[in-house]
Amino acid sequence: MEAGPHDTEQDVPDALHGAAGLSPDGPDELEVAPEVEVELRPARRLRIWQLAPIVMLAAVGSLMFAFPLAFEFGDGGAVVAMLGLLISCCAAGWGMMAARRVGYTWPGLAQRGSGERSDWRVVALYVVVCGTLVALAVWRVARLR
């Protein structure tokens, strides 16, 4: 019998075993997987306690606006209708401010803090639509008298 080692894999250098990518400092830079950023904060969303008062105000205001216009409650109908319109507009504004605070925007408008400018045509379209709705509401209430 010979007195030499029979396990020849022990004597083979590391380069043959797949450790060619190792340097004295660690793995080569080319083989490192790309880093993945993970957001630790939860997504900002409107909660039910934020939405409930807005929806209730909008419902009460729209009913106050709609009933005097539909059934004409006499002399006070125009005042109640205008008060309902005011409450509905306040609820809409409150809802838009809450949505903006959590990062939502209207379609076509730039997000808050993005540094982009909104397209003037989209802004003009929103102004025209809102102005038309307010004019029609005021005209309808004025016709009650």
Coordinates of C-alpha atoms in Angstrom, one line a residue:
M1 CA 0.0 0.0 0.0
E2 CA 1.1 3.4 -0.7
A3 CA 1.3 6.0 2.0
G4 CA -0.3 8.9 0.1
P5 CA -3.7 10.6 0.4
H6 CA -6.5 8.8 -1.5
D7 CA -8.9 11.8 -1.4
T8 CA -7.7 13.9 -4.3
E9 CA -10.4 16.6 -3.9
Q10 CA -8.7 18.0 -0.8
D11 CA -5.6 18.9 -2.8
V12 CA -7.4 20.7 -5.6
P13 CA -7.1 24.5 -5.4
D14 CA -10.2 26.6 -4.6
A15 CA -10.3 27.9 -8.1
L16 CA -11.6 24.6 -9.4
H17 CA -14.3 24.4 -6.8
G18 CA -16.1 27.6 -8.0
A19 CA -14.5 30.0 -5.6
A20 CA -12.9 31.9 -8.4
G21 CA -15.1 35.0 -7.7
L22 CA -13.7 35.5 -4.3
S23 CA -11.0 38.0 -3.6
P24 CA -9.2 38.5 -0.3
D25 CA -11.7 41.2 0.6
G26 CA -14.8 39.3 -0.3
P27 CA -17.0 38.7 -3.4
D28 CA -16.4 40.6 -6.6
E29 CA -18.6 43.7 -7.2
L30 CA -20.0 42.3 -10.4
E31 CA -21.8 39.4 -8.7
V32 CA -23.5 41.5 -6.0
A33 CA -27.3 41.6 -6.3
P34 CA -28.9 45.1 -6.7
E35 CA -30.3 46.7 -3.5
V36 CA -34.0 46.9 -3.1
E37 CA -35.6 49.9 -1.3
V38 CA -38.5 49.1 0.9
E39 CA -40.8 51.8 2.3
L40 CA -41.2 51.4 6.0
R41 CA -44.0 53.8 6.5
P42 CA -47.6 52.6 5.8
A43 CA -49.4 53.9 2.8
R44 CA -51.2 57.2 3.4
R45 CA -55.0 56.6 2.9
L46 CA -58.1 58.4 4.0
R47 CA -59.6 56.5 7.0
I48 CA -63.3 56.1 7.8
W49 CA -63.1 58.6 10.6
Q50 CA -61.9 61.2 8.1
L51 CA -64.5 60.3 5.5
A52 CA -67.6 59.9 7.7
P53 CA -68.1 63.6 8.6
I54 CA -67.4 64.7 5.1
V55 CA -70.0 62.3 3.6
M56 CA -72.6 63.2 6.3
L57 CA -72.2 66.9 5.7
A58 CA -72.4 66.4 1.9
A59 CA -75.6 64.3 2.3
V60 CA -77.3 66.8 4.7
G61 CA -76.3 69.8 2.5
S62 CA -77.5 68.1 -0.7
L63 CA -80.8 67.2 0.9
M64 CA -81.3 70.8 2.2
F65 CA -80.5 72.0 -1.4
A66 CA -82.7 69.5 -3.2
F67 CA -85.9 69.4 -1.2
P68 CA -86.7 73.2 -1.3
L69 CA -86.0 73.1 -5.0
A70 CA -88.1 70.1 -5.7
F71 CA -91.1 70.8 -3.4
E72 CA -90.9 74.6 -3.0
F73 CA -91.4 75.1 0.8
G74 CA -92.8 78.6 0.5
D75 CA -90.9 81.8 1.3
G76 CA -88.0 80.2 3.1
G77 CA -87.3 77.7 0.4
A78 CA -84.6 79.8 -1.3
V79 CA -82.8 80.5 1.9
V80 CA -82.8 76.8 2.9
A81 CA -81.6 75.8 -0.6
M82 CA -78.7 78.3 -0.5
L83 CA -77.7 77.1 2.9
G84 CA -77.8 73.6 1.7
L85 CA -75.6 74.6 -1.3
L86 CA -73.2 76.3 1.0
I87 CA -72.9 73.2 3.3
S88 CA -72.4 70.9 0.3
C89 CA -69.6 73.1 -1.0
C90 CA -68.0 73.2 2.4
A91 CA -68.1 69.4 2.6
A92 CA -66.6 69.2 -0.9
G93 CA -63.8 71.6 0.0
W94 CA -63.1 69.7 3.2
G95 CA -62.9 66.4 1.3
M96 CA -60.5 67.9 -1.2
M97 CA -58.3 69.2 1.5
A98 CA -58.2 65.9 3.3
A99 CA -57.5 64.0 0.1
R100 CA -54.7 66.4 -0.8
R101 CA -53.2 66.0 2.6
V102 CA -52.8 62.2 2.1
G103 CA -51.4 62.8 -1.4
Y104 CA -54.3 62.4 -3.8
T105 CA -54.8 64.8 -6.6
W106 CA -57.4 65.5 -9.3
P107 CA -56.8 63.9 -12.6
G108 CA -54.5 66.1 -14.7
L109 CA -53.1 68.1 -11.8
A110 CA -49.6 67.7 -10.5
Q111 CA -49.0 66.0 -7.2
R112 CA -48.1 68.1 -4.2
G113 CA -44.3 68.6 -3.8
S114 CA -43.5 67.1 -7.2
G115 CA -42.2 70.4 -8.6
E116 CA -44.3 69.9 -11.8
R117 CA -46.7 72.5 -13.0
S118 CA -50.3 71.6 -13.8
D119 CA -51.5 72.0 -17.4
W120 CA -53.5 75.3 -17.7
R121 CA -56.1 73.7 -19.9
V122 CA -57.0 71.1 -17.2
V123 CA -57.3 73.9 -14.6
A124 CA -59.4 76.0 -17.0
L125 CA -61.7 73.0 -17.6
Y126 CA -62.2 72.5 -13.8
V127 CA -62.9 76.2 -13.3
V128 CA -65.5 76.2 -16.2
V129 CA -67.3 73.1 -14.9
C130 CA -67.4 74.3 -11.3
G131 CA -68.5 77.8 -12.4
T132 CA -71.3 76.4 -14.6
L133 CA -72.6 74.2 -11.7
V134 CA -72.6 77.2 -9.3
A135 CA -74.3 79.4 -11.9
L136 CA -77.0 76.8 -12.5
A137 CA -77.6 76.4 -8.8
V138 CA -77.8 80.1 -8.1
W139 CA -80.1 80.6 -11.1
R140 CA -82.4 77.8 -9.9
V141 CA -82.6 79.3 -6.4
A142 CA -83.2 82.8 -7.8
R143 CA -86.1 81.4 -9.9
L144 CA -87.9 80.3 -6.7
R145 CA -88.6 83.9 -5.8

